[in-house]
């Protein structure tokens, strides 16, 4: 069965080798160069031109609007005071230390974003978000340690995990969203969020004895003041940069999210971006665009970035089928091949074809639920298919996909095919993300990719042996890369392989995937702290 699986899954796995992935990395790097100069949908300059110092302090309300969940809470930044009892700053291959003593989190709550809120009524979504924020603020009013009860307004950082354009850190305009959201673009995010919360700031009536002054005060919540709006990758990048110290041979170079969707952020020189993207930047006097850097939101999954994949014919018939059935066909082709919202559906599409072809029966014999779009989740793949024994997997599949008739059963052969398909889709996703990481770091000038295999083999060894090792940290978060068994290790393996194969100049460089768990919440507060200090 193993040999049969390998053969039938070749369309998914045939490019998972050093040669093809290196071609993809080079292709991605070239594509990113062109998009940075020309595209108004990719490589968007943000107002962030510096890393946090680690000395930022203050208490901030943090909101993280993701593709699946909303999280709201208070974050207290302790700055250097929190380092006195902090962990050591050692960094290993698999772990970049978090310093919880630098950050205290209070009254944090999370809510799933229901499907009906993702549709085209923006007012409904932001009113619901405002209600959730109000619930957290109301809980926090009794917490004397936060000192918010006498504030005229509460400083707030917002992470929004969707494409946006910004000319100022406290303002953002929504672009087409993806991730199953159908809300129209060109919305002023800050204005919409404040409007959704505003009704909780109104004074309750006190005339005619209807309500006590004490109760009126309780119902009238403090106003909010937006200190920073950012996207999830920039927040992830900032959160880890705040928590670890920069040294001469170790620094955070990139923010990465692989969860419901995927995206990345990286600092780039201003002159590498089209001038129409950077006109709002206020560079320090005497700083040239060749030397000044700005944090860039790549939107690396939006249409246009898939050019190297198409050139190498990586997309399969199943990818094409998934794309056609999406809410926005062709909008995020790279995301459809790599992100958590889609991996489960891709596995389902493969199984619907391959089970009848290779395990007997017909498509009509399959459980009816198995023919329903999005009936197989990536979470099920990660928590059940990847971990359960055959008996447990069989029981779970029977619950997920009740039988149409006695003619179908989850035999060991069919479960083996399911595991093989899930593994192939997972490995391909991790390998493609690794190729994208290396391509992006090369475009940012952090690593090298020689123009060809010949160049890589003939680069003088003397160029690689004299430099001290540089540790380049990629701050990462997201359910897929954090929770899917084996995903992180697969991605790290291919990053190492591609760096080594890409150029001998990379011999002194080590790319580390550093966990920035809850980076959306923490990063929102860190950026609020950075920009609150500049006002």
Short mmCIF file of C-alpha atoms in Angstrom, two decimals, residues 86-279:
data_model
loop_
_atom_site.label_atom_id
_atom_site.label_comp_id
_atom_site.label_asym_id
_atom_site.label_seq_id
_atom_site.Cartn_x
_atom_site.Cartn_y
_atom_site.Cartn_z
CA UNK A 86 13.98 37.37 33.26
CA UNK A 87 15.16 34.21 31.58
CA UNK A 88 18.56 33.96 30.00
CA UNK A 89 18.85 35.23 26.47
CA UNK A 90 20.12 31.93 25.07
CA UNK A 91 18.67 30.89 21.73
CA UNK A 92 18.55 27.28 20.56
CA UNK A 93 17.71 25.70 17.20
CA UNK A 94 14.13 25.03 18.18
CA UNK A 95 13.41 27.67 20.79
CA UNK A 96 13.80 31.38 21.18
CA UNK A 97 13.03 32.14 24.84
CA UNK A 98 9.90 34.05 25.67
CA UNK A 99 10.27 36.44 28.58
CA UNK A 100 6.94 36.40 30.33
CA UNK A 101 8.34 38.64 33.06
CA UNK A 102 8.50 41.51 30.56
CA UNK A 103 4.80 41.22 29.78
CA UNK A 104 1.79 40.80 32.05
CA UNK A 105 -1.60 39.98 30.54
CA UNK A 106 -4.94 40.58 32.24
CA UNK A 107 -8.62 39.93 31.61
CA UNK A 108 -8.01 38.30 28.25
CA UNK A 109 -10.93 36.64 26.50
CA UNK A 110 -11.44 34.96 23.12
CA UNK A 111 -14.48 34.40 20.95
CA UNK A 112 -14.92 32.46 17.69
CA UNK A 113 -16.02 34.66 14.80
CA UNK A 114 -19.27 33.14 13.58
CA UNK A 115 -19.74 32.65 9.86
CA UNK A 116 -22.70 35.04 9.63
CA UNK A 117 -20.47 37.86 10.92
CA UNK A 118 -18.02 37.30 8.07
CA UNK A 119 -20.50 38.25 5.39
CA UNK A 120 -21.03 41.66 3.83
CA UNK A 121 -22.57 43.56 6.77
CA UNK A 122 -19.56 45.31 8.25
CA UNK A 123 -21.68 47.08 10.87
CA UNK A 124 -22.74 43.73 12.32
CA UNK A 125 -19.15 42.53 12.65
CA UNK A 126 -17.83 45.71 14.25
CA UNK A 127 -20.81 46.08 16.59
CA UNK A 128 -20.13 42.56 17.81
CA UNK A 129 -16.42 43.36 18.22
CA UNK A 130 -17.39 46.49 20.16
CA UNK A 131 -19.59 44.43 22.48
CA UNK A 132 -16.74 41.99 23.14
CA UNK A 133 -14.33 44.84 23.89
CA UNK A 134 -16.86 46.36 26.27
CA UNK A 135 -17.17 43.08 28.16
CA UNK A 136 -13.41 43.02 28.79
CA UNK A 137 -13.21 46.71 29.73
CA UNK A 138 -16.12 46.30 32.13
CA UNK A 139 -14.37 43.37 33.83
CA UNK A 140 -11.15 45.37 34.10
CA UNK A 141 -12.70 48.43 35.74
CA UNK A 142 -12.63 46.71 39.12
CA UNK A 143 -8.95 45.78 38.78
CA UNK A 144 -7.04 48.40 40.76
CA UNK A 145 -3.70 47.26 39.34
CA UNK A 146 -4.64 48.50 35.86
CA UNK A 147 -5.54 52.05 36.95
CA UNK A 148 -8.05 52.54 34.15
CA UNK A 149 -11.07 53.56 36.17
CA UNK A 150 -10.15 57.27 36.04
CA UNK A 151 -8.89 57.40 32.46
CA UNK A 152 -10.65 59.62 29.95
CA UNK A 153 -9.65 57.14 27.29
CA UNK A 154 -7.82 53.82 27.11
CA UNK A 155 -4.84 53.50 24.73
CA UNK A 156 -5.36 50.58 22.40
CA UNK A 157 -3.39 48.49 19.93
CA UNK A 158 -5.21 46.58 17.21
CA UNK A 159 -4.04 43.61 15.16
CA UNK A 160 -6.14 42.95 12.09
CA UNK A 161 -5.22 39.80 10.17
CA UNK A 162 -6.26 41.06 6.76
CA UNK A 163 -4.78 43.20 3.98
CA UNK A 164 -4.78 46.91 4.76
CA UNK A 165 -3.20 50.13 3.57
CA UNK A 166 -1.71 52.58 6.06
CA UNK A 167 -0.31 56.08 5.90
CA UNK A 168 -0.24 56.46 9.69
CA UNK A 169 0.12 53.95 12.51
CA UNK A 170 -3.28 54.80 14.01
CA UNK A 171 -5.18 54.60 10.73
CA UNK A 172 -5.81 51.77 8.26
CA UNK A 173 -7.99 51.16 5.22
CA UNK A 174 -9.26 47.66 4.60
CA UNK A 175 -8.42 45.89 1.33
CA UNK A 176 -10.23 42.72 0.07
CA UNK A 177 -10.13 40.31 3.00
CA UNK A 178 -10.16 36.62 2.03
CA UNK A 179 -10.27 33.83 4.69
CA UNK A 180 -13.99 33.43 4.09
CA UNK A 181 -14.85 37.08 4.76
CA UNK A 182 -17.08 38.81 2.24
CA UNK A 183 -16.99 42.31 3.74
CA UNK A 184 -16.30 45.05 1.23
CA UNK A 185 -13.00 46.90 1.19
CA UNK A 186 -12.12 50.59 1.62
CA UNK A 187 -13.43 50.68 5.18
CA UNK A 188 -11.71 52.86 7.78
CA UNK A 189 -10.85 50.17 10.32
CA UNK A 190 -10.25 52.44 13.29
CA UNK A 191 -13.41 54.43 12.71
CA UNK A 192 -15.50 51.26 12.34
CA UNK A 193 -14.10 49.73 15.52
CA UNK A 194 -14.61 52.87 17.59
CA UNK A 195 -18.16 53.18 16.26
CA UNK A 196 -18.91 49.61 17.26
CA UNK A 197 -17.80 50.35 20.83
CA UNK A 198 -19.20 53.89 21.12
CA UNK A 199 -22.64 52.95 22.41
CA UNK A 200 -21.01 51.58 25.56
CA UNK A 201 -19.63 55.04 26.36
CA UNK A 202 -23.02 56.75 26.52
CA UNK A 203 -24.23 57.85 29.94
CA UNK A 204 -27.15 55.81 31.24
CA UNK A 205 -30.29 57.80 32.20
CA UNK A 206 -30.47 58.90 35.83
CA UNK A 207 -33.60 61.08 35.86
CA UNK A 208 -36.74 60.19 37.80
CA UNK A 209 -34.79 57.75 39.91
CA UNK A 210 -34.65 55.11 37.20
CA UNK A 211 -31.01 54.30 37.86
CA UNK A 212 -28.50 55.16 40.55
CA UNK A 213 -25.47 57.37 39.83
CA UNK A 214 -23.23 54.43 40.80
CA UNK A 215 -24.93 52.21 38.24
CA UNK A 216 -24.74 54.94 35.61
CA UNK A 217 -20.99 55.21 36.14
CA UNK A 218 -20.63 51.46 35.77
CA UNK A 219 -22.51 51.41 32.47
CA UNK A 220 -20.63 54.37 31.01
CA UNK A 221 -17.31 52.88 29.93
CA UNK A 222 -14.16 54.89 29.18
CA UNK A 223 -13.56 55.88 25.58
CA UNK A 224 -10.87 54.18 23.51
CA UNK A 225 -7.91 55.86 21.82
CA UNK A 226 -6.18 54.06 18.98
CA UNK A 227 -2.42 54.13 19.47
CA UNK A 228 -1.55 51.59 16.77
CA UNK A 229 -3.17 49.44 14.10
CA UNK A 230 -1.18 46.68 12.46
CA UNK A 231 -1.54 43.34 10.76
CA UNK A 232 -0.80 39.97 12.31
CA UNK A 233 2.66 39.44 10.84
CA UNK A 234 3.94 42.87 11.91
CA UNK A 235 2.51 42.24 15.38
CA UNK A 236 4.21 38.83 15.53
CA UNK A 237 7.49 40.40 14.45
CA UNK A 238 7.23 43.17 17.06
CA UNK A 239 6.22 40.84 19.89
CA UNK A 240 9.30 38.64 19.62
CA UNK A 241 11.61 41.58 18.93
CA UNK A 242 10.40 43.09 22.22
CA UNK A 243 11.07 39.89 24.14
CA UNK A 244 14.63 39.10 23.03
CA UNK A 245 17.71 41.24 22.92
CA UNK A 246 19.38 42.13 19.65
CA UNK A 247 23.08 41.32 19.52
CA UNK A 248 25.80 41.58 16.91
CA UNK A 249 25.10 38.03 15.76
CA UNK A 250 21.41 37.51 16.60
CA UNK A 251 18.33 39.47 15.58
CA UNK A 252 14.70 39.08 14.53
CA UNK A 253 14.51 39.45 10.75
CA UNK A 254 10.99 38.42 9.82
CA UNK A 255 7.45 37.84 11.07
CA UNK A 256 5.53 34.80 9.83
CA UNK A 257 1.98 33.55 10.26
CA UNK A 258 0.85 30.10 9.13
CA UNK A 259 -2.60 29.57 10.55
CA UNK A 260 -6.03 30.09 9.03
CA UNK A 261 -4.12 32.05 6.40
CA UNK A 262 -0.45 32.78 5.77
CA UNK A 263 1.52 36.00 5.45
CA UNK A 264 4.93 37.43 6.25
CA UNK A 265 6.54 40.73 7.08
CA UNK A 266 10.15 41.79 6.70
CA UNK A 267 12.18 45.03 6.86
CA UNK A 268 13.30 46.25 3.44
CA UNK A 269 15.15 49.30 2.20
CA UNK A 270 12.88 52.11 1.11
CA UNK A 271 14.40 52.23 -2.37
CA UNK A 272 13.44 48.58 -2.99
CA UNK A 273 9.77 49.63 -2.95
CA UNK A 274 7.91 51.64 -5.56
CA UNK A 275 7.88 55.31 -4.63
CA UNK A 276 4.06 55.34 -4.70
CA UNK A 277 4.17 53.06 -1.64
CA UNK A 278 6.53 55.14 0.50
CA UNK A 279 5.47 58.76 -0.08
#
